[in-house]
């Protein structure tokens, strides 16, 4: 280790705002270069961030610290998107800011104190965050943010389909020609989504009934929690979550009933609450 570098463990490592910004900037560039083949980055990208932070801030940063930091970024992104979807909140795309009136702000902060940092203030490096942990299409020198994709038509016929929903159609009903106004149109894709959602809810209900019959198997619970290391969570993080589940039987039963995606959403929310 070079002289002047302070050695700290992963638990002791404190991410300062300039470090956070450096990590986002470098990883966004790495995504543009094609070094984010899936939902995470190649090991070399984390090593590059660690090297730069060590050089800039004089504190030894290991690539594993950068990888562990990713769960904080994912939780931050998940929280931002959850707030944006709530009733009463707006979005200023120029300022990258979630907007709301004083009453809505007060109600949200009363319920979720830590959400205050995302309300009525510019979210720094939002675009970079979208590329690093959001649903992006960053490849080479081209990228689209989550917001771009969210508002982009799903197919070329979407605009025409919207117009068609608002014109009169001739409908043959019981041998008679009648005219009516189409108010809503549910596409086959929408019907498929609703069917899938209904099936998933039924599966969860059945699973809950089965799980509630017997005491919680904590060995199974431990194994299920630890399998999430494959999603990039550290053993220490998952051990904290497991301890919490052991102390809350209803929460533990709910965790076991959830599918992989819902478990991840719960874990991100729980870990964020521990910050």
Coordinates of C-alpha atoms in Angstrom, one line a residue:
X1 CA 0.0 0.0 0.0
X2 CA 1.5 3.4 -0.9
X3 CA 2.4 5.9 1.7
X4 CA -0.4 8.3 2.7
X5 CA -3.2 6.0 1.9
X6 CA -5.5 5.3 4.8
X7 CA -6.6 1.6 5.0
X8 CA -10.2 1.0 6.1
X9 CA -12.5 -2.0 6.1
X10 CA -15.7 -2.2 4.0
X11 CA -17.9 -1.4 7.1
X12 CA -15.7 1.6 8.0
X13 CA -15.5 3.0 4.5
X14 CA -17.5 6.2 4.3
X15 CA -18.8 7.3 0.9
X16 CA -18.5 11.1 0.6
X17 CA -20.6 13.0 -1.9
X18 CA -17.6 13.6 -4.3
X19 CA -16.8 9.8 -4.2
X20 CA -20.4 9.1 -5.0
X21 CA -20.3 11.4 -8.0
X22 CA -17.0 10.0 -9.2
X23 CA -18.4 6.5 -9.0
X24 CA -21.5 7.4 -11.0
X25 CA -19.5 9.3 -13.6
X26 CA -17.1 6.5 -14.2
X27 CA -19.7 3.7 -14.3
X28 CA -21.9 5.7 -16.7
X29 CA -18.9 6.0 -19.0
X30 CA -18.2 2.2 -18.6
X31 CA -21.8 1.5 -19.6
X32 CA -21.4 3.6 -22.7
X33 CA -18.3 1.5 -23.5
X34 CA -20.4 -1.7 -23.3
X35 CA -19.0 -2.9 -20.0
X36 CA -22.5 -3.3 -18.5
X37 CA -23.6 -6.4 -20.4
X38 CA -26.6 -7.1 -18.0
X39 CA -27.9 -5.5 -14.8
X40 CA -24.4 -5.2 -13.4
X41 CA -21.0 -4.2 -14.5
X42 CA -17.9 -6.2 -15.3
X43 CA -15.3 -6.5 -12.5
X44 CA -12.9 -4.3 -14.3
X45 CA -15.3 -1.4 -14.1
X46 CA -15.5 -1.6 -10.3
X47 CA -11.7 -1.9 -10.1
X48 CA -11.5 1.3 -12.2
X49 CA -13.7 3.2 -9.8
X50 CA -11.8 1.9 -6.8
X51 CA -8.5 3.0 -8.4
X52 CA -9.7 6.5 -9.2
X53 CA -11.2 7.0 -5.7
X54 CA -8.0 5.8 -4.0
X55 CA -6.0 8.2 -6.2
X56 CA -8.3 11.2 -5.7
X57 CA -9.2 11.0 -2.0
X58 CA -6.2 9.3 -0.4
X59 CA -8.3 6.5 1.1
X60 CA -7.8 2.9 0.0
X61 CA -10.9 1.8 -1.9
X62 CA -11.3 -1.8 -2.8
X63 CA -13.4 -2.9 -5.8
X64 CA -15.7 -4.8 -3.4
X65 CA -16.6 -1.5 -1.7
X66 CA -17.7 -0.2 -5.0
X67 CA -19.7 -3.4 -5.7
X68 CA -21.4 -3.2 -2.3
X69 CA -22.2 0.5 -2.9
X70 CA -24.4 -0.6 -5.9
X71 CA -27.2 -1.8 -3.6
X72 CA -27.4 1.8 -2.1
X73 CA -27.7 3.2 -5.6
X74 CA -30.3 0.6 -6.6
X75 CA -32.3 1.5 -3.4
X76 CA -32.0 5.2 -4.2
X77 CA -33.3 4.7 -7.7
X78 CA -36.1 2.4 -6.6
X79 CA -37.2 5.1 -4.0
X80 CA -37.2 7.9 -6.6
X81 CA -39.3 5.9 -9.0
X82 CA -41.7 4.8 -6.3
X83 CA -42.3 8.4 -5.2
X84 CA -42.7 9.6 -8.9
X85 CA -45.5 7.1 -9.4
X86 CA -47.5 8.3 -6.3
X87 CA -50.5 10.5 -6.7
X88 CA -49.8 14.2 -6.0
X89 CA -46.2 14.2 -7.3
X90 CA -44.9 15.8 -10.5
X91 CA -41.6 15.6 -12.4
X92 CA -39.6 18.5 -13.8
X93 CA -37.4 16.8 -16.4
X94 CA -35.3 19.9 -17.0
X95 CA -34.3 20.2 -13.3
X96 CA -34.5 16.4 -12.7
X97 CA -36.7 17.1 -9.7
X98 CA -39.7 15.5 -8.0
X99 CA -42.3 18.3 -7.4
X100 CA -45.2 18.5 -4.9
X101 CA -47.2 21.1 -3.0
X102 CA -46.4 21.8 0.7
X103 CA -49.3 19.6 2.0
X104 CA -48.2 16.6 0.0
X105 CA -44.6 17.2 1.0
X106 CA -45.5 17.2 4.7
X107 CA -47.6 14.1 4.4
X108 CA -44.8 12.2 2.6
X109 CA -42.1 13.3 5.0
X110 CA -44.2 12.4 8.0
X111 CA -44.6 8.9 6.6
X112 CA -41.1 8.5 5.1
X113 CA -38.7 10.9 6.7
X114 CA -35.8 10.0 4.4
X115 CA -37.8 10.8 1.3
X116 CA -37.3 14.5 2.0
X117 CA -33.9 14.5 0.2
X118 CA -35.7 13.7 -3.1
X119 CA -38.5 16.2 -2.9
X120 CA -38.6 19.7 -4.5
X121 CA -34.8 19.7 -5.0
X122 CA -32.6 18.8 -8.0
X123 CA -31.5 15.2 -8.0
X124 CA -27.8 15.5 -8.8
X125 CA -26.5 13.2 -11.6
X126 CA -29.9 11.7 -12.2
X127 CA -29.1 10.8 -15.8
X128 CA -25.9 9.0 -14.7
X129 CA -27.9 7.1 -12.0
X130 CA -30.4 6.1 -14.6
X131 CA -27.7 4.6 -16.7
X132 CA -25.9 2.9 -13.8
X133 CA -28.9 1.2 -12.1
X134 CA -32.0 2.2 -14.1
X135 CA -33.6 0.6 -17.1
X136 CA -31.3 2.0 -19.7
X137 CA -30.1 1.0 -23.1
X138 CA -26.5 2.4 -22.8
X139 CA -24.3 0.9 -25.5
X140 CA -21.3 2.4 -27.2
X141 CA -21.8 6.2 -27.6
X142 CA -25.6 5.9 -27.3
X143 CA -27.9 5.7 -24.3
X144 CA -31.5 6.3 -23.4
X145 CA -32.5 6.9 -19.8
X146 CA -35.4 5.3 -17.9
X147 CA -37.5 8.4 -18.4
X148 CA -36.9 8.3 -22.2
X149 CA -38.1 4.7 -22.3
X150 CA -41.0 5.2 -20.0
X151 CA -42.5 7.9 -22.3
X152 CA -41.5 6.3 -25.6
X153 CA -44.3 4.7 -27.7
X154 CA -44.1 0.9 -27.5
X155 CA -44.7 0.6 -31.2
X156 CA -45.1 2.7 -34.3
X157 CA -48.9 2.3 -34.4
X158 CA -49.4 3.6 -30.9
X159 CA -50.3 7.2 -32.0
X160 CA -52.7 5.9 -34.6
X161 CA -54.2 3.5 -32.1
X162 CA -54.9 6.5 -29.8
X163 CA -56.7 8.4 -32.5
X164 CA -58.7 5.3 -33.4
X165 CA -59.9 5.0 -29.8
X166 CA -61.7 8.3 -30.2
X167 CA -63.6 7.8 -33.5
X168 CA -67.0 6.3 -34.0
X169 CA -67.2 2.7 -35.2
X170 CA -70.0 0.8 -36.8
X171 CA -70.9 -2.2 -34.6
X172 CA -73.0 -5.1 -35.7
X173 CA -75.0 -6.3 -32.8
X174 CA -77.7 -9.0 -33.1
X175 CA -78.1 -8.3 -36.8
X176 CA -78.6 -4.6 -36.4
X177 CA -76.1 -1.8 -37.3
X178 CA -75.5 0.5 -34.3
X179 CA -73.0 3.4 -33.8
X180 CA -71.1 4.0 -30.6
X181 CA -68.1 5.8 -29.3
X182 CA -65.1 3.8 -28.1
X183 CA -64.1 5.1 -24.7
X184 CA -61.3 2.7 -23.8
X185 CA -59.3 0.1 -25.6
X186 CA -57.5 -2.8 -23.9
X187 CA -54.8 -4.3 -26.1
X188 CA -53.9 -7.9 -26.1
X189 CA -50.7 -7.0 -24.4
X190 CA -52.6 -5.2 -21.6
X191 CA -54.9 -8.2 -21.2
X192 CA -51.9 -10.5 -20.9
X193 CA -50.3 -8.3 -18.2
X194 CA -53.6 -8.3 -16.2
X195 CA -53.8 -12.0 -16.6
X196 CA -50.3 -12.6 -15.4
X197 CA -50.8 -10.3 -12.4
X198 CA -53.9 -12.1 -11.5
X199 CA -52.1 -15.4 -11.7
X200 CA -49.3 -14.1 -9.6
X201 CA -51.7 -12.9 -6.9
X202 CA -53.4 -16.3 -6.8
X203 CA -50.0 -18.0 -6.4
X204 CA -49.1 -15.7 -3.5
X205 CA -52.4 -16.3 -1.8
X206 CA -52.0 -20.1 -2.1
X207 CA -48.4 -19.9 -0.9
X208 CA -49.4 -17.8 2.1
X209 CA -52.1 -20.4 3.1
X210 CA -49.5 -23.1 2.9
X211 CA -46.8 -21.2 4.8
X212 CA -49.2 -20.1 7.6
X213 CA -50.0 -23.8 8.4
X214 CA -46.6 -24.6 9.8
X215 CA -44.1 -22.8 11.9
X216 CA -41.4 -20.8 10.0
X217 CA -38.5 -23.0 9.0
X218 CA -35.6 -20.7 9.8
X219 CA -33.1 -22.9 8.1
X220 CA -35.1 -22.6 4.9
X221 CA -35.5 -18.9 5.5
X222 CA -31.7 -18.4 6.0
X223 CA -31.0 -20.3 2.8
X224 CA -33.5 -18.3 0.8
X225 CA -32.1 -15.0 2.1
X226 CA -28.5 -16.0 1.4
X227 CA -29.3 -17.0 -2.2
X228 CA -29.7 -13.3 -2.9
X229 CA -25.9 -13.0 -2.8
X230 CA -26.2 -13.8 -6.5
X231 CA -28.0 -10.5 -6.9
X232 CA -25.0 -8.5 -5.6
X233 CA -25.9 -8.2 -1.9
X234 CA -23.1 -8.8 0.6
X235 CA -23.3 -11.5 3.3
X236 CA -23.3 -8.8 6.0
X237 CA -26.3 -7.1 4.4
X238 CA -28.3 -10.3 4.1
X239 CA -27.4 -11.4 7.6
X240 CA -28.9 -8.1 8.9
X241 CA -32.0 -8.8 6.9
X242 CA -32.2 -12.4 8.2
X243 CA -32.0 -11.2 11.8
X244 CA -34.8 -8.8 11.2
X245 CA -37.0 -11.5 9.6
X246 CA -36.3 -13.8 12.6
X247 CA -37.6 -11.1 14.9
X248 CA -40.8 -10.5 12.8
X249 CA -42.5 -13.8 12.0
X250 CA -45.3 -12.2 9.8
X251 CA -42.7 -10.4 7.7
X252 CA -40.7 -13.6 7.4
X253 CA -43.8 -15.5 6.2
X254 CA -44.4 -12.8 3.7
X255 CA -40.8 -12.9 2.5
X256 CA -41.0 -16.6 1.9
X257 CA -44.3 -16.2 -0.1
X258 CA -42.8 -13.6 -2.4
X259 CA -41.2 -14.3 -5.8
X260 CA -37.6 -13.3 -6.5
X261 CA -38.6 -9.8 -7.8
X262 CA -40.8 -9.0 -4.8
X263 CA -38.2 -10.3 -2.4
X264 CA -35.6 -7.9 -4.0
X265 CA -38.0 -5.0 -3.7
X266 CA -38.6 -5.7 0.0
X267 CA -34.8 -6.2 0.7
X268 CA -33.9 -2.9 -1.1
X269 CA -36.6 -1.1 1.0
X270 CA -35.4 -2.7 4.3
X271 CA -31.7 -1.9 3.6
X272 CA -32.6 1.7 2.7
X273 CA -34.4 2.1 6.1
X274 CA -31.2 1.0 7.8
X275 CA -29.0 3.8 6.4

